[in-house]
Tab-separated table of N, CA and C in Angstrom:
chain	number	residue	atom	x	y	z
A	1	MET	N	0.829	-1.202	0.000
A	1	MET	CA	0.000	0.000	0.000
A	1	MET	C	0.866	1.256	0.000
A	2	ARG	N	1.825	1.330	0.912
A	2	ARG	CA	2.683	2.512	0.976
A	2	ARG	C	3.535	2.646	-0.272
A	3	ALA	N	4.094	1.531	-0.734
A	3	ALA	CA	4.930	1.563	-1.937
A	3	ALA	C	4.107	2.015	-3.142
A	4	GLU	N	2.890	1.508	-3.231
A	4	GLU	CA	1.997	1.893	-4.325
A	4	GLU	C	1.701	3.393	-4.266
A	5	LEU	N	1.442	3.895	-3.070
A	5	LEU	CA	1.166	5.318	-2.894
A	5	LEU	C	2.371	6.153	-3.305
A	6	LYS	N	3.549	5.746	-2.873
A	6	LYS	CA	4.769	6.482	-3.215
A	6	LYS	C	4.967	6.531	-4.724
A	7	ASN	N	4.720	5.420	-5.398
A	7	ASN	CA	4.848	5.387	-6.856
A	7	ASN	C	3.837	6.310	-7.526
A	8	ARG	N	2.603	6.315	-7.016
A	8	ARG	CA	1.578	7.203	-7.593
A	8	ARG	C	1.926	8.666	-7.378
A	9	LEU	N	2.493	9.003	-6.210
A	9	LEU	CA	2.897	10.383	-5.951
A	9	LEU	C	4.009	10.800	-6.911
A	10	LYS	N	5.018	9.955	-7.059
A	10	LYS	CA	6.148	10.259	-7.940
A	10	LYS	C	5.690	10.459	-9.377
A	11	SER	N	4.749	9.635	-9.818
A	11	SER	CA	4.316	9.685	-11.215
A	11	SER	C	3.197	10.691	-11.462
A	12	GLY	N	2.692	11.313	-10.396
A	12	GLY	CA	1.621	12.293	-10.567
A	12	GLY	C	0.234	11.666	-10.575
A	13	GLY	N	0.131	10.405	-10.187
A	13	GLY	CA	-1.156	9.711	-10.164
A	13	GLY	C	-2.066	10.162	-9.037
A	14	THR	N	-1.506	10.821	-8.050
A	14	THR	CA	-2.271	11.393	-6.948
A	14	THR	C	-1.507	12.616	-6.454
A	15	ASN	N	-2.090	13.348	-5.525
A	15	ASN	CA	-1.404	14.537	-5.019
A	15	ASN	C	-1.456	14.586	-3.496
A	16	LEU	N	-0.722	15.523	-2.942
A	16	LEU	CA	-0.604	15.637	-1.489
A	16	LEU	C	-1.959	15.892	-0.833
A	17	GLN	N	-2.757	16.737	-1.441
A	17	GLN	CA	-4.072	17.056	-0.873
A	17	GLN	C	-4.931	15.798	-0.746
A	18	GLN	N	-4.933	14.978	-1.770
A	18	GLN	CA	-5.727	13.746	-1.749
A	18	GLN	C	-5.202	12.773	-0.699
A	19	VAL	N	-3.877	12.668	-0.590
A	19	VAL	CA	-3.281	11.750	0.388
A	19	VAL	C	-3.633	12.185	1.809
A	20	LEU	N	-3.544	13.489	2.081
A	20	LEU	CA	-3.878	13.980	3.419
A	20	LEU	C	-5.347	13.718	3.745
A	21	ALA	N	-6.212	13.875	2.760
A	21	ALA	CA	-7.640	13.604	2.971
A	21	ALA	C	-7.872	12.108	3.208
A	22	ASP	N	-7.228	11.271	2.420
A	22	ASP	CA	-7.386	9.818	2.561
A	22	ASP	C	-6.841	9.312	3.893
A	23	ALA	N	-5.819	9.968	4.419
A	23	ALA	CA	-5.176	9.528	5.665
A	23	ALA	C	-6.119	9.607	6.862
A	24	GLU	N	-7.147	10.426	6.760
A	24	GLU	CA	-8.113	10.544	7.854
A	24	GLU	C	-8.833	9.222	8.108
A	25	ASN	N	-9.082	8.474	7.039
A	25	ASN	CA	-9.856	7.242	7.152
A	25	ASN	C	-9.050	5.971	6.897
A	26	ASP	N	-7.812	6.131	6.449
A	26	ASP	CA	-6.986	4.973	6.110
A	26	ASP	C	-5.892	4.795	7.157
A	27	GLU	N	-5.957	3.698	7.885
A	27	GLU	CA	-5.016	3.432	8.979
A	27	GLU	C	-3.566	3.388	8.494
A	28	ILE	N	-3.335	2.779	7.342
A	28	ILE	CA	-1.969	2.644	6.822
A	28	ILE	C	-1.400	4.009	6.450
A	29	LEU	N	-2.174	4.814	5.735
A	29	LEU	CA	-1.702	6.151	5.361
A	29	LEU	C	-1.512	7.026	6.593
A	30	GLY	N	-2.413	6.914	7.539
A	30	GLY	CA	-2.341	7.724	8.750
A	30	GLY	C	-1.089	7.463	9.557
A	31	LYS	N	-0.598	6.234	9.511
A	31	LYS	CA	0.594	5.879	10.282
A	31	LYS	C	1.900	6.102	9.519
A	32	MET	N	1.802	6.548	8.279
A	32	MET	CA	2.996	6.823	7.472
A	32	MET	C	3.691	8.077	7.997
A	33	LYS	N	5.005	8.048	8.063
A	33	LYS	CA	5.733	9.224	8.531
A	33	LYS	C	5.647	10.334	7.487
A	34	VAL	N	5.546	11.560	7.962
A	34	VAL	CA	5.462	12.714	7.067
A	34	VAL	C	6.716	12.782	6.201
A	35	SER	N	7.873	12.481	6.779
A	35	SER	CA	9.124	12.529	6.014
A	35	SER	C	9.064	11.569	4.824
A	36	ALA	N	8.533	10.374	5.021
A	36	ALA	CA	8.420	9.396	3.930
A	36	ALA	C	7.447	9.890	2.863
A	37	LEU	N	6.384	10.527	3.291
A	37	LEU	CA	5.410	11.081	2.353
A	37	LEU	C	6.049	12.176	1.501
A	38	LEU	N	6.772	13.079	2.146
A	38	LEU	CA	7.417	14.168	1.410
A	38	LEU	C	8.467	13.640	0.441
A	39	GLU	N	9.237	12.654	0.879
A	39	GLU	CA	10.278	12.084	0.024
A	39	GLU	C	9.689	11.407	-1.204
A	40	ALA	N	8.435	11.010	-1.138
A	40	ALA	CA	7.773	10.365	-2.273
A	40	ALA	C	7.303	11.374	-3.317
A	41	LEU	N	7.302	12.649	-2.958
A	41	LEU	CA	6.867	13.678	-3.903
A	41	LEU	C	7.949	13.931	-4.948
A	42	PRO	N	7.548	14.303	-6.166
A	42	PRO	CA	8.533	14.606	-7.206
A	42	PRO	C	9.464	15.741	-6.769
A	43	LYS	N	10.743	15.583	-7.048
A	43	LYS	CA	11.779	16.592	-6.787
A	43	LYS	C	12.018	16.847	-5.304
A	44	VAL	N	11.619	15.907	-4.443
A	44	VAL	CA	11.876	16.035	-3.005
A	44	VAL	C	12.613	14.784	-2.546
A	45	GLY	N	13.812	15.001	-1.995
A	45	GLY	CA	14.596	13.893	-1.450
A	45	GLY	C	14.667	14.013	0.059
A	46	LYS	N	15.576	13.270	0.662
A	46	LYS	CA	15.705	13.269	2.121
A	46	LYS	C	16.052	14.651	2.671
A	47	VAL	N	17.017	15.320	2.045
A	47	VAL	CA	17.468	16.626	2.540
A	47	VAL	C	16.368	17.667	2.394
A	48	LYS	N	15.761	17.729	1.231
A	48	LYS	CA	14.691	18.699	0.979
A	48	LYS	C	13.502	18.443	1.917
A	49	ALA	N	13.171	17.180	2.127
A	49	ALA	CA	12.061	16.837	3.025
A	49	ALA	C	12.362	17.327	4.437
A	50	GLN	N	13.600	17.129	4.891
A	50	GLN	CA	13.988	17.566	6.232
A	50	GLN	C	13.931	19.088	6.343
A	51	GLU	N	14.386	19.791	5.303
A	51	GLU	CA	14.337	21.262	5.299
A	51	GLU	C	12.895	21.752	5.394
A	52	ILE	N	12.012	21.134	4.639
A	52	ILE	CA	10.600	21.525	4.647
A	52	ILE	C	9.991	21.283	6.025
A	53	MET	N	10.277	20.134	6.607
A	53	MET	CA	9.726	19.817	7.921
A	53	MET	C	10.233	20.784	8.985
A	54	THR	N	11.499	21.153	8.901
A	54	THR	CA	12.056	22.118	9.851
A	54	THR	C	11.395	23.479	9.658
A	55	GLU	N	11.281	23.898	8.408
A	55	GLU	CA	10.668	25.191	8.084
A	55	GLU	C	9.225	25.274	8.584
A	56	LEU	N	8.487	24.187	8.452
A	56	LEU	CA	7.072	24.174	8.836
A	56	LEU	C	6.851	23.696	10.271
A	57	GLU	N	7.943	23.495	10.996
A	57	GLU	CA	7.902	23.082	12.405
A	57	GLU	C	7.151	21.764	12.595
A	58	ILE	N	7.508	20.788	11.770
A	58	ILE	CA	6.945	19.448	11.882
A	58	ILE	C	8.037	18.544	12.439
A	59	ALA	N	7.747	17.863	13.528
A	59	ALA	CA	8.731	16.980	14.170
A	59	ALA	C	9.143	15.855	13.216
A	60	PRO	N	10.416	15.447	13.266
A	60	PRO	CA	10.908	14.387	12.370
A	60	PRO	C	10.170	13.057	12.516
A	61	THR	N	9.590	12.818	13.673
A	61	THR	CA	8.896	11.548	13.901
A	61	THR	C	7.385	11.635	13.674
A	62	ARG	N	6.906	12.788	13.264
A	62	ARG	CA	5.459	13.005	13.091
A	62	ARG	C	4.892	12.099	12.004
A	63	ARG	N	3.732	11.561	12.276
A	63	ARG	CA	3.034	10.730	11.290
A	63	ARG	C	1.913	11.563	10.661
A	64	VAL	N	1.480	11.158	9.485
A	64	VAL	CA	0.523	11.948	8.706
A	64	VAL	C	-0.733	12.270	9.508
A	65	ARG	N	-1.290	11.285	10.206
A	65	ARG	CA	-2.521	11.531	10.964
A	65	ARG	C	-2.276	12.485	12.131
A	66	GLY	N	-1.043	12.605	12.589
A	66	GLY	CA	-0.716	13.462	13.720
A	66	GLY	C	-0.495	14.920	13.359
A	67	LEU	N	-0.601	15.252	12.087
A	67	LEU	CA	-0.420	16.643	11.672
A	67	LEU	C	-1.572	17.509	12.178
A	68	GLY	N	-1.238	18.698	12.636
A	68	GLY	CA	-2.259	19.646	13.046
A	68	GLY	C	-2.820	20.380	11.842
A	69	ASP	N	-3.906	21.094	12.034
A	69	ASP	CA	-4.531	21.839	10.936
A	69	ASP	C	-3.567	22.844	10.319
A	70	ARG	N	-2.819	23.545	11.163
A	70	ARG	CA	-1.868	24.546	10.677
A	70	ARG	C	-0.781	23.890	9.823
A	71	GLN	N	-0.299	22.741	10.275
A	71	GLN	CA	0.751	22.035	9.541
A	71	GLN	C	0.234	21.503	8.205
A	72	ARG	N	-0.977	20.977	8.195
A	72	ARG	CA	-1.579	20.496	6.941
A	72	ARG	C	-1.712	21.646	5.940
A	73	LYS	N	-2.237	22.755	6.433
A	73	LYS	CA	-2.439	23.917	5.566
A	73	LYS	C	-1.107	24.412	5.013
A	74	ALA	N	-0.087	24.466	5.868
A	74	ALA	CA	1.235	24.927	5.439
A	74	ALA	C	1.829	23.989	4.386
A	75	LEU	N	1.664	22.694	4.565
A	75	LEU	CA	2.165	21.726	3.578
A	75	LEU	C	1.462	21.898	2.234
A	76	LEU	N	0.150	22.035	2.280
A	76	LEU	CA	-0.609	22.200	1.039
A	76	LEU	C	-0.226	23.491	0.324
A	77	GLU	N	-0.025	24.563	1.084
A	77	GLU	CA	0.394	25.832	0.478
A	77	GLU	C	1.780	25.698	-0.139
A	78	LYS	N	2.654	24.990	0.539
A	78	LYS	CA	4.031	24.808	0.068
A	78	LYS	C	4.058	24.079	-1.274
A	79	PHE	N	3.188	23.112	-1.447
A	79	PHE	CA	3.218	22.295	-2.659
A	79	PHE	C	2.151	22.658	-3.681
A	80	SER	N	1.391	23.706	-3.431
A	80	SER	CA	0.376	24.112	-4.406
A	80	SER	C	0.966	24.993	-5.495
A	81	SER	N	2.137	25.575	-5.220
A	81	SER	CA	2.742	26.468	-6.225
A	81	SER	C	3.609	25.725	-7.203
């Protein structure tokens, strides 16, 4: 499931907004680390993911379901441009 999601993100088959929405009801997505989710996005590697998480004040161990409203909004704004 996670590998499939990562492949769809890389190829543009889904987007961050959809994944965050799906994570509310999907146990597997909800338990995925935010860093792993970011690294699955096109043009984002380990270093870039860490920089983004630091900039948006997201803990390195944070899981997708554990994101606060402010953090979700900041992530979506960051990747909407």
